[in-house]
PDB file of C-alpha atoms in Angstrom:
ATOM      1  CA  UNK A   1     129.093  84.465 139.846  1.00 56.00           C
ATOM      2  CA  UNK A   2     125.328  82.945 141.357  1.00 64.00           C
ATOM      3  CA  UNK A   3     124.556  85.313 143.607  1.00 67.00           C
ATOM      4  CA  UNK A   4     121.661  82.890 144.833  1.00 69.00           C
ATOM      5  CA  UNK A   5     124.595  80.773 146.221  1.00 73.00           C
ATOM      6  CA  UNK A   6     126.212  83.568 148.570  1.00 73.00           C
ATOM      7  CA  UNK A   7     124.575  82.114 151.409  1.00 75.00           C
ATOM      8  CA  UNK A   8     126.072  78.608 150.956  1.00 79.00           C
ATOM      9  CA  UNK A   9     129.778  79.713 151.173  1.00 80.00           C
ATOM     10  CA  UNK A  10     132.131  78.838 153.444  1.00 83.00           C
ATOM     11  CA  UNK A  11     134.448  81.459 152.804  1.00 86.00           C
ATOM     12  CA  UNK A  12     132.356  84.861 152.108  1.00 86.00           C
ATOM     13  CA  UNK A  13     133.619  86.377 148.869  1.00 87.00           C
ATOM     14  CA  UNK A  14     132.448  88.351 146.152  1.00 87.00           C
ATOM     15  CA  UNK A  15     133.161  87.871 142.232  1.00 88.00           C
ATOM     16  CA  UNK A  16     132.098  89.784 138.819  1.00 89.00           C
ATOM     17  CA  UNK A  17     132.762  87.692 135.978  1.00 87.00           C
ATOM     18  CA  UNK A  18     131.439  89.428 132.519  1.00 86.00           C
ATOM     19  CA  UNK A  19     129.963  87.485 129.444  1.00 84.00           C
ATOM     20  CA  UNK A  20     132.840  85.547 127.663  1.00 85.00           C
ATOM     21  CA  UNK A  21     130.819  85.684 124.515  1.00 86.00           C
ATOM     22  CA  UNK A  22     128.173  88.713 123.357  1.00 85.00           C
ATOM     23  CA  UNK A  23     124.911  87.258 121.957  1.00 87.00           C
ATOM     24  CA  UNK A  24     125.068  87.100 118.074  1.00 87.00           C
ATOM     25  CA  UNK A  25     121.955  87.657 115.397  1.00 90.00           C
ATOM     26  CA  UNK A  26     118.695  86.272 117.043  1.00 88.00           C
ATOM     27  CA  UNK A  27     120.263  84.831 120.154  1.00 89.00           C
ATOM     28  CA  UNK A  28     119.152  86.520 123.434  1.00 87.00           C
ATOM     29  CA  UNK A  29     120.686  86.661 127.176  1.00 87.00           C
ATOM     30  CA  UNK A  30     119.069  84.327 129.262  1.00 86.00           C
ATOM     31  CA  UNK A  31     117.624  86.808 131.612  1.00 82.00           C
ATOM     32  CA  UNK A  32     115.793  88.528 128.587  1.00 84.00           C
ATOM     33  CA  UNK A  33     114.051  85.108 127.556  1.00 87.00           C
ATOM     34  CA  UNK A  34     113.172  84.199 131.217  1.00 83.00           C
ATOM     35  CA  UNK A  35     111.948  87.617 131.771  1.00 81.00           C
ATOM     36  CA  UNK A  36     109.197  87.901 128.733  1.00 83.00           C
ATOM     37  CA  UNK A  37     108.328  84.059 129.624  1.00 86.00           C
ATOM     38  CA  UNK A  38     107.392  85.436 133.320  1.00 81.00           C
ATOM     39  CA  UNK A  39     105.205  88.368 131.471  1.00 80.00           C
ATOM     40  CA  UNK A  40     103.608  86.042 128.902  1.00 84.00           C
ATOM     41  CA  UNK A  41     102.400  83.576 131.699  1.00 82.00           C
ATOM     42  CA  UNK A  42     102.023  85.738 134.679  1.00 77.00           C
ATOM     43  CA  UNK A  43     104.556  84.286 136.852  1.00 73.00           C
ATOM     44  CA  UNK A  44     105.777  86.407 139.661  1.00 69.00           C
ATOM     45  CA  UNK A  45     109.203  84.402 140.427  1.00 62.00           C
ATOM     46  CA  UNK A  46     110.514  87.078 143.225  1.00 62.00           C
ATOM     47  CA  UNK A  47     106.905  88.452 144.374  1.00 62.00           C
ATOM     48  CA  UNK A  48     105.883  91.730 143.319  1.00 60.00           C
ATOM     49  CA  UNK A  49     108.787  92.941 142.228  1.00 59.00           C
ATOM     50  CA  UNK A  50     109.914  89.933 140.234  1.00 59.00           C
ATOM     51  CA  UNK A  51     108.856  91.545 136.809  1.00 67.00           C
ATOM     52  CA  UNK A  52     109.714  94.863 137.418  1.00 72.00           C
ATOM     53  CA  UNK A  53     113.095  94.665 134.992  1.00 72.00           C
ATOM     54  CA  UNK A  54     111.163  93.602 132.092  1.00 75.00           C
ATOM     55  CA  UNK A  55     108.281  96.213 132.906  1.00 76.00           C
ATOM     56  CA  UNK A  56     110.423  98.971 132.799  1.00 80.00           C
ATOM     57  CA  UNK A  57     112.464  98.013 129.684  1.00 77.00           C
ATOM     58  CA  UNK A  58     109.187  97.921 127.724  1.00 77.00           C
ATOM     59  CA  UNK A  59     108.280 101.659 128.719  1.00 80.00           C
ATOM     60  CA  UNK A  60     112.016 102.570 128.042  1.00 77.00           C
ATOM     61  CA  UNK A  61     111.542 101.206 124.662  1.00 76.00           C
ATOM     62  CA  UNK A  62     108.705 103.315 123.969  1.00 78.00           C
ATOM     63  CA  UNK A  63     111.087 106.118 124.425  1.00 77.00           C
ATOM     64  CA  UNK A  64     113.488 108.220 122.586  1.00 81.00           C
ATOM     65  CA  UNK A  65     116.858 106.613 122.331  1.00 74.00           C
ATOM     66  CA  UNK A  66     118.464 103.514 123.387  1.00 75.00           C
ATOM     67  CA  UNK A  67     118.287 103.497 127.593  1.00 78.00           C
ATOM     68  CA  UNK A  68     117.996 100.283 129.006  1.00 79.00           C
ATOM     69  CA  UNK A  69     117.932  98.755 132.552  1.00 79.00           C
ATOM     70  CA  UNK A  70     119.880  95.335 132.806  1.00 82.00           C
ATOM     71  CA  UNK A  71     120.971  92.961 135.979  1.00 82.00           C
ATOM     72  CA  UNK A  72     124.071  95.058 135.905  1.00 86.00           C
ATOM     73  CA  UNK A  73     122.174  98.074 136.638  1.00 85.00           C
ATOM     74  CA  UNK A  74     119.871  95.995 139.644  1.00 81.00           C
ATOM     75  CA  UNK A  75     123.227  94.272 141.212  1.00 83.00           C
ATOM     76  CA  UNK A  76     124.702  97.794 141.524  1.00 87.00           C
ATOM     77  CA  UNK A  77     122.031  99.414 142.978  1.00 84.00           C
ATOM     78  CA  UNK A  78     121.443  96.226 145.742  1.00 81.00           C
ATOM     79  CA  UNK A  79     124.975  96.464 146.354  1.00 83.00           C
ATOM     80  CA  UNK A  80     125.015 100.180 147.294  1.00 83.00           C
ATOM     81  CA  UNK A  81     122.282  99.582 149.476  1.00 81.00           C
ATOM     82  CA  UNK A  82     123.458  96.493 151.322  1.00 72.00           C
ATOM     83  CA  UNK A  83     126.712  95.447 150.069  1.00 74.00           C
ATOM     84  CA  UNK A  84     130.316  95.083 151.227  1.00 81.00           C
ATOM     85  CA  UNK A  85     131.733  96.257 148.332  1.00 87.00           C
ATOM     86  CA  UNK A  86     130.352  98.094 144.998  1.00 89.00           C
ATOM     87  CA  UNK A  87     130.032  96.882 141.577  1.00 89.00           C
ATOM     88  CA  UNK A  88     132.408  98.886 140.069  1.00 91.00           C
ATOM     89  CA  UNK A  89     134.943  97.223 142.557  1.00 91.00           C
ATOM     90  CA  UNK A  90     134.053  93.922 141.872  1.00 89.00           C
ATOM     91  CA  UNK A  91     134.963  94.787 138.192  1.00 92.00           C
ATOM     92  CA  UNK A  92     138.377  95.843 139.277  1.00 92.00           C
ATOM     93  CA  UNK A  93     139.373  92.753 140.888  1.00 91.00           C
ATOM     94  CA  UNK A  94     138.599  89.846 138.367  1.00 89.00           C
ATOM     95  CA  UNK A  95     139.941  87.321 140.975  1.00 89.00           C
ATOM     96  CA  UNK A  96     137.373  88.500 143.493  1.00 89.00           C
ATOM     97  CA  UNK A  97     137.033  89.722 146.710  1.00 89.00           C
ATOM     98  CA  UNK A  98     136.816  88.336 150.479  1.00 90.00           C
ATOM     99  CA  UNK A  99     134.128  89.633 152.623  1.00 86.00           C
ATOM    100  CA  UNK A 100     133.933  89.544 156.253  1.00 87.00           C
ATOM    101  CA  UNK A 101     133.455  86.352 157.892  1.00 86.00           C
ATOM    102  CA  UNK A 102     130.544  84.882 159.204  1.00 80.00           C
ATOM    103  CA  UNK A 103     129.862  85.776 162.442  1.00 81.00           C
ATOM    104  CA  UNK A 104     127.841  83.570 164.521  1.00 82.00           C
ATOM    105  CA  UNK A 105     124.222  84.149 166.398  1.00 79.00           C
ATOM    106  CA  UNK A 106     120.303  83.790 167.001  1.00 77.00           C
ATOM    107  CA  UNK A 107     118.576  84.701 163.793  1.00 71.00           C
ATOM    108  CA  UNK A 108     115.390  82.787 164.426  1.00 67.00           C
ATOM    109  CA  UNK A 109     112.415  85.371 164.197  1.00 65.00           C
ATOM    110  CA  UNK A 110     114.838  87.389 162.113  1.00 71.00           C
ATOM    111  CA  UNK A 111     116.102  86.144 159.071  1.00 74.00           C
ATOM    112  CA  UNK A 112     113.416  83.538 158.197  1.00 78.00           C
ATOM    113  CA  UNK A 113     111.358  84.456 155.399  1.00 76.00           C
ATOM    114  CA  UNK A 114     108.138  83.408 156.774  1.00 79.00           C
ATOM    115  CA  UNK A 115     105.029  85.467 157.715  1.00 81.00           C
ATOM    116  CA  UNK A 116     105.586  84.624 161.342  1.00 81.00           C
ATOM    117  CA  UNK A 117     109.355  84.278 161.389  1.00 78.00           C
ATOM    118  CA  UNK A 118     109.133  80.551 162.287  1.00 81.00           C
ATOM    119  CA  UNK A 119     110.808  77.721 160.144  1.00 84.00           C
ATOM    120  CA  UNK A 120     107.940  75.700 157.992  1.00 86.00           C
ATOM    121  CA  UNK A 121     108.401  72.202 158.718  1.00 90.00           C
ATOM    122  CA  UNK A 122     104.952  70.945 157.537  1.00 90.00           C
ATOM    123  CA  UNK A 123     103.844  73.736 154.605  1.00 88.00           C
ATOM    124  CA  UNK A 124     100.379  73.481 153.181  1.00 90.00           C
ATOM    125  CA  UNK A 125     101.390  72.802 150.188  1.00 90.00           C
ATOM    126  CA  UNK A 126     103.247  69.922 151.092  1.00 91.00           C
ATOM    127  CA  UNK A 127     100.702  68.287 153.428  1.00 93.00           C
ATOM    128  CA  UNK A 128      98.165  68.661 150.612  1.00 93.00           C
ATOM    129  CA  UNK A 129     100.579  66.550 148.103  1.00 91.00           C
ATOM    130  CA  UNK A 130     101.116  63.740 150.172  1.00 92.00           C
ATOM    131  CA  UNK A 131      98.079  61.544 149.610  1.00 92.00           C
ATOM    132  CA  UNK A 132      99.574  61.342 145.805  1.00 87.00           C
ATOM    133  CA  UNK A 133     102.961  60.728 146.775  1.00 84.00           C
ATOM    134  CA  UNK A 134     101.627  57.693 148.626  1.00 85.00           C
ATOM    135  CA  UNK A 135      99.520  56.764 145.912  1.00 85.00           C
ATOM    136  CA  UNK A 136     102.540  56.552 143.842  1.00 79.00           C
ATOM    137  CA  UNK A 137     104.091  54.476 146.329  1.00 76.00           C
ATOM    138  CA  UNK A 138     101.557  52.041 146.311  1.00 74.00           C
ATOM    139  CA  UNK A 139     101.544  51.909 142.288  1.00 74.00           C
ATOM    140  CA  UNK A 140     105.163  51.054 142.424  1.00 73.00           C
ATOM    141  CA  UNK A 141     104.562  47.003 143.246  1.00 72.00           C
ATOM    142  CA  UNK A 142     107.272  44.513 141.697  1.00 66.00           C
ATOM    143  CA  UNK A 143     106.067  42.931 138.441  1.00 76.00           C
ATOM    144  CA  UNK A 144     107.721  40.643 136.439  1.00 78.00           C
ATOM    145  CA  UNK A 145     110.115  41.757 134.647  1.00 78.00           C
ATOM    146  CA  UNK A 146     109.988  45.494 135.706  1.00 89.00           C
ATOM    147  CA  UNK A 147     112.223  47.521 137.881  1.00 94.00           C
ATOM    148  CA  UNK A 148     111.887  50.699 139.272  1.00 93.00           C
ATOM    149  CA  UNK A 149     114.536  53.540 137.938  1.00 94.00           C
ATOM    150  CA  UNK A 150     116.331  55.446 140.186  1.00 93.00           C
ATOM    151  CA  UNK A 151     119.715  57.624 139.603  1.00 91.00           C
ATOM    152  CA  UNK A 152     123.201  57.570 141.025  1.00 87.00           C
ATOM    153  CA  UNK A 153     126.195  59.936 140.714  1.00 81.00           C
ATOM    154  CA  UNK A 154     129.564  58.757 139.692  1.00 76.00           C
ATOM    155  CA  UNK A 155     132.600  59.646 142.013  1.00 73.00           C
ATOM    156  CA  UNK A 156     134.690  60.855 139.213  1.00 70.00           C
ATOM    157  CA  UNK A 157     132.056  62.494 137.099  1.00 73.00           C
ATOM    158  CA  UNK A 158     129.886  65.831 138.441  1.00 70.00           C
ATOM    159  CA  UNK A 159     126.883  65.376 136.050  1.00 69.00           C
ATOM    160  CA  UNK A 160     128.749  65.242 132.739  1.00 68.00           C
ATOM    161  CA  UNK A 161     130.861  68.316 133.271  1.00 71.00           C
ATOM    162  CA  UNK A 162     134.191  66.189 133.672  1.00 75.00           C
ATOM    163  CA  UNK A 163     133.955  63.601 130.943  1.00 77.00           C
ATOM    164  CA  UNK A 164     135.904  65.650 128.333  1.00 76.00           C
ATOM    165  CA  UNK A 165     138.754  66.480 130.843  1.00 78.00           C
ATOM    166  CA  UNK A 166     142.061  64.761 129.594  1.00 79.00           C
ATOM    167  CA  UNK A 167     143.280  65.222 133.542  1.00 81.00           C
ATOM    168  CA  UNK A 168     140.594  62.900 134.874  1.00 77.00           C
ATOM    169  CA  UNK A 169     140.847  59.300 134.403  1.00 77.00           C
ATOM    170  CA  UNK A 170     136.958  58.031 133.739  1.00 73.00           C
ATOM    171  CA  UNK A 171     134.927  54.736 134.518  1.00 72.00           C
ATOM    172  CA  UNK A 172     134.444  52.674 131.501  1.00 77.00           C
ATOM    173  CA  UNK A 173     131.012  53.889 130.662  1.00 80.00           C
ATOM    174  CA  UNK A 174     128.024  54.213 132.951  1.00 87.00           C
ATOM    175  CA  UNK A 175     126.645  50.500 134.401  1.00 91.00           C
ATOM    176  CA  UNK A 176     123.093  49.514 135.527  1.00 94.00           C
ATOM    177  CA  UNK A 177     123.237  48.254 139.421  1.00 96.00           C
ATOM    178  CA  UNK A 178     120.922  45.436 139.760  1.00 96.00           C
ATOM    179  CA  UNK A 179     120.272  43.305 143.075  1.00 97.00           C
ATOM    180  CA  UNK A 180     121.292  39.635 142.641  1.00 97.00           C
ATOM    181  CA  UNK A 181     117.832  38.603 143.425  1.00 96.00           C
ATOM    182  CA  UNK A 182     115.999  40.414 140.611  1.00 95.00           C
ATOM    183  CA  UNK A 183     119.349  39.411 138.260  1.00 95.00           C
ATOM    184  CA  UNK A 184     118.639  35.796 138.805  1.00 95.00           C
ATOM    185  CA  UNK A 185     114.729  36.256 137.891  1.00 94.00           C
ATOM    186  CA  UNK A 186     115.616  38.102 134.636  1.00 94.00           C
ATOM    187  CA  UNK A 187     118.729  35.511 133.832  1.00 94.00           C
ATOM    188  CA  UNK A 188     121.135  38.497 133.892  1.00 95.00           C
ATOM    189  CA  UNK A 189     124.493  37.826 134.804  1.00 95.00           C
ATOM    190  CA  UNK A 190     127.205  40.332 135.928  1.00 95.00           C
ATOM    191  CA  UNK A 191     128.539  42.063 132.773  1.00 92.00           C
ATOM    192  CA  UNK A 192     125.453  41.145 130.488  1.00 94.00           C
ATOM    193  CA  UNK A 193     124.596  43.612 128.153  1.00 94.00           C
ATOM    194  CA  UNK A 194     120.730  44.927 129.187  1.00 95.00           C
ATOM    195  CA  UNK A 195     117.899  46.843 127.540  1.00 95.00           C
ATOM    196  CA  UNK A 196     116.230  49.250 129.980  1.00 95.00           C
ATOM    197  CA  UNK A 197     112.857  50.627 128.182  1.00 94.00           C
ATOM    198  CA  UNK A 198     109.416  52.424 128.699  1.00 93.00           C
ATOM    199  CA  UNK A 199     107.216  53.962 126.192  1.00 91.00           C
ATOM    200  CA  UNK A 200     109.421  56.869 125.969  1.00 91.00           C
ATOM    201  CA  UNK A 201     112.340  54.962 124.577  1.00 93.00           C
ATOM    202  CA  UNK A 202     115.118  52.275 125.443  1.00 94.00           C
ATOM    203  CA  UNK A 203     119.231  52.268 126.164  1.00 94.00           C
ATOM    204  CA  UNK A 204     121.312  49.482 125.979  1.00 94.00           C
ATOM    205  CA  UNK A 205     124.286  49.501 128.739  1.00 92.00           C
ATOM    206  CA  UNK A 206     126.200  46.647 130.844  1.00 93.00           C
ATOM    207  CA  UNK A 207     124.771  45.320 134.082  1.00 95.00           C
ATOM    208  CA  UNK A 208     126.536  45.181 137.415  1.00 94.00           C
ATOM    209  CA  UNK A 209     125.201  42.826 140.419  1.00 97.00           C
ATOM    210  CA  UNK A 210     125.449  44.337 143.597  1.00 96.00           C
ATOM    211  CA  UNK A 211     123.603  44.305 147.068  1.00 95.00           C
ATOM    212  CA  UNK A 212     123.832  47.938 147.471  1.00 93.00           C
ATOM    213  CA  UNK A 213     120.687  48.421 145.707  1.00 94.00           C
ATOM    214  CA  UNK A 214     117.300  47.238 147.308  1.00 93.00           C
ATOM    215  CA  UNK A 215     115.453  44.440 145.621  1.00 93.00           C
ATOM    216  CA  UNK A 216     113.100  45.797 142.818  1.00 92.00           C
ATOM    217  CA  UNK A 217     115.408  49.024 141.778  1.00 94.00           C
ATOM    218  CA  UNK A 218     117.802  49.442 139.176  1.00 96.00           C
ATOM    219  CA  UNK A 219     120.140  52.123 139.470  1.00 96.00           C
ATOM    220  CA  UNK A 220     121.988  54.170 136.657  1.00 94.00           C
ATOM    221  CA  UNK A 221     124.301  57.208 136.630  1.00 90.00           C
ATOM    222  CA  UNK A 222     123.184  60.127 134.713  1.00 88.00           C
ATOM    223  CA  UNK A 223     125.352  62.363 132.629  1.00 84.00           C
ATOM    224  CA  UNK A 224     126.808  59.578 130.209  1.00 84.00           C
ATOM    225  CA  UNK A 225     126.011  58.794 126.254  1.00 82.00           C
ATOM    226  CA  UNK A 226     127.627  61.657 124.402  1.00 79.00           C
ATOM    227  CA  UNK A 227     127.456  60.168 120.972  1.00 79.00           C
ATOM    228  CA  UNK A 228     127.007  62.784 118.509  1.00 74.00           C
ATOM    229  CA  UNK A 229     128.339  65.378 120.904  1.00 74.00           C
ATOM    230  CA  UNK A 230     130.974  68.075 119.683  1.00 75.00           C
ATOM    231  CA  UNK A 231     133.074  66.944 122.656  1.00 73.00           C
ATOM    232  CA  UNK A 232     135.675  64.437 121.323  1.00 74.00           C
ATOM    233  CA  UNK A 233     136.916  63.002 124.278  1.00 75.00           C
ATOM    234  CA  UNK A 234     133.714  62.449 126.014  1.00 75.00           C
ATOM    235  CA  UNK A 235     131.920  61.345 122.426  1.00 77.00           C
ATOM    236  CA  UNK A 236     134.500  58.261 122.631  1.00 76.00           C
ATOM    237  CA  UNK A 237     133.342  56.933 126.073  1.00 78.00           C
ATOM    238  CA  UNK A 238     131.165  54.309 126.228  1.00 80.00           C
ATOM    239  CA  UNK A 239     127.876  54.575 128.329  1.00 84.00           C
ATOM    240  CA  UNK A 240     124.173  55.474 127.630  1.00 89.00           C
ATOM    241  CA  UNK A 241     121.964  58.212 128.064  1.00 89.00           C
ATOM    242  CA  UNK A 242     119.239  57.413 130.385  1.00 91.00           C
ATOM    243  CA  UNK A 243     117.485  60.499 130.078  1.00 90.00           C
ATOM    244  CA  UNK A 244     116.008  58.406 126.763  1.00 92.00           C
ATOM    245  CA  UNK A 245     114.289  56.443 128.891  1.00 93.00           C
ATOM    246  CA  UNK A 246     112.448  58.891 131.281  1.00 92.00           C
ATOM    247  CA  UNK A 247     109.367  59.946 130.309  1.00 90.00           C
ATOM    248  CA  UNK A 248     108.371  63.560 129.672  1.00 87.00           C
ATOM    249  CA  UNK A 249     104.886  65.764 129.505  1.00 86.00           C
ATOM    250  CA  UNK A 250     103.229  67.464 132.152  1.00 86.00           C
ATOM    251  CA  UNK A 251     102.111  64.249 133.839  1.00 85.00           C
ATOM    252  CA  UNK A 252     105.802  64.006 134.766  1.00 88.00           C
ATOM    253  CA  UNK A 253     106.612  67.165 136.526  1.00 89.00           C
ATOM    254  CA  UNK A 254     106.143  67.433 140.380  1.00 88.00           C
ATOM    255  CA  UNK A 255     103.473  69.482 141.348  1.00 87.00           C
ATOM    256  CA  UNK A 256     104.761  71.418 144.526  1.00 89.00           C
ATOM    257  CA  UNK A 257     108.469  71.722 143.127  1.00 88.00           C
ATOM    258  CA  UNK A 258     107.660  72.274 139.335  1.00 88.00           C
ATOM    259  CA  UNK A 259     110.632  69.838 138.761  1.00 90.00           C
ATOM    260  CA  UNK A 260     110.917  66.865 136.509  1.00 90.00           C
ATOM    261  CA  UNK A 261     110.474  63.340 138.119  1.00 89.00           C
ATOM    262  CA  UNK A 262     113.473  61.855 137.217  1.00 89.00           C
ATOM    263  CA  UNK A 263     113.451  58.835 139.457  1.00 88.00           C
ATOM    264  CA  UNK A 264     111.014  56.137 140.407  1.00 89.00           C
ATOM    265  CA  UNK A 265     109.600  54.959 137.125  1.00 91.00           C
ATOM    266  CA  UNK A 266     108.800  51.708 136.102  1.00 92.00           C
ATOM    267  CA  UNK A 267     111.189  49.932 133.525  1.00 94.00           C
ATOM    268  CA  UNK A 268     111.256  47.183 131.606  1.00 93.00           C
ATOM    269  CA  UNK A 269     114.448  45.131 132.044  1.00 95.00           C
ATOM    270  CA  UNK A 270     116.287  42.297 129.917  1.00 93.00           C
ATOM    271  CA  UNK A 271     119.213  40.476 128.901  1.00 93.00           C
ATOM    272  CA  UNK A 272     120.209  41.270 125.312  1.00 91.00           C
ATOM    273  CA  UNK A 273     123.640  39.622 125.333  1.00 75.00           C
ATOM    274  CA  UNK A 274     125.461  37.591 127.288  1.00 69.00           C
ATOM    275  CA  UNK A 275     128.987  38.884 128.605  1.00 67.00           C
ATOM    276  CA  UNK A 276     131.554  37.359 126.105  1.00 58.00           C
ATOM    277  CA  UNK A 277     134.700  39.205 127.895  1.00 54.00           C
ATOM    278  CA  UNK A 278     135.773  40.223 131.049  1.00 48.00           C
ATOM    279  CA  UNK A 279     134.432  43.534 132.460  1.00 47.00           C
ATOM    280  CA  UNK A 280     136.638  46.045 133.873  1.00 46.00           C
ATOM    281  CA  UNK A 281     135.568  46.545 137.643  1.00 47.00           C
ATOM    282  CA  UNK A 282     134.717  50.299 138.048  1.00 44.00           C
ATOM    283  CA  UNK A 283     134.552  52.657 140.808  1.00 44.00           C
ATOM    284  CA  UNK A 284     130.779  52.961 140.902  1.00 47.00           C
ATOM    285  CA  UNK A 285     129.338  52.848 144.760  1.00 49.00           C
ATOM    286  CA  UNK A 286     125.819  54.851 144.890  1.00 47.00           C
ATOM    287  CA  UNK A 287     126.719  58.559 145.992  1.00 48.00           C
ATOM    288  CA  UNK A 288     124.370  60.604 148.013  1.00 46.00           C
ATOM    289  CA  UNK A 289     122.122  62.799 145.854  1.00 46.00           C
TER     290      UNK A 289
END
């Protein structure tokens, strides 16, 4: 299970899940790929010991035999050093093991992993990037025919993971949420088919007029558009993949976090086709995140 999420558990527990399928042919485990990438670019994702695993394996590869250090070896060592259970115990309990409940207390100055033991509310890297952020905000001024694209989550759709489930009633695809003021300026009525585009690409989907989004903004749920995907039920669902519109490249990487910038892009919006039949109502109120 993702050990990085252990601190977020409401009920502390541990569970070991072995690989369901072993890599075949030239395929490799993700940890090997990311380890080699980290070595190649000189990155140290976990500090000085971050690349210790691939470095040791490169040394072992020069020696006789097939000795190799894997994440399981590292995990077993860490669990013996400071864990409540051992890796072998976890492997014997496929359903997982409950750990002692969290105990309340004061941990400031003890558990905060900063040099001074304090929570960094105004990190230097973030402060240095604020002028760029302010420039971006001033650049996104309303212009005729253009709106600012933001994302949205669907209540019955966690990204795209639930679209192929036969047990969940799915919405009739995703809709583009537009404020009535913007819709009037663009001659768009509720249920019209519209086109959203950038230099990257364009998609077509139905419009939904709502005052739940701000003027100048268009919100489109992500995770839709499965045509051509090897998932029979999801591929039959309507909807468009908004990722086809979002620009890529290094210029669209957020410099502090290293994340792709998925929101805040200017898009051209136009009506393609007026509504000809009644559009089914969908439960697509904007969700946090």
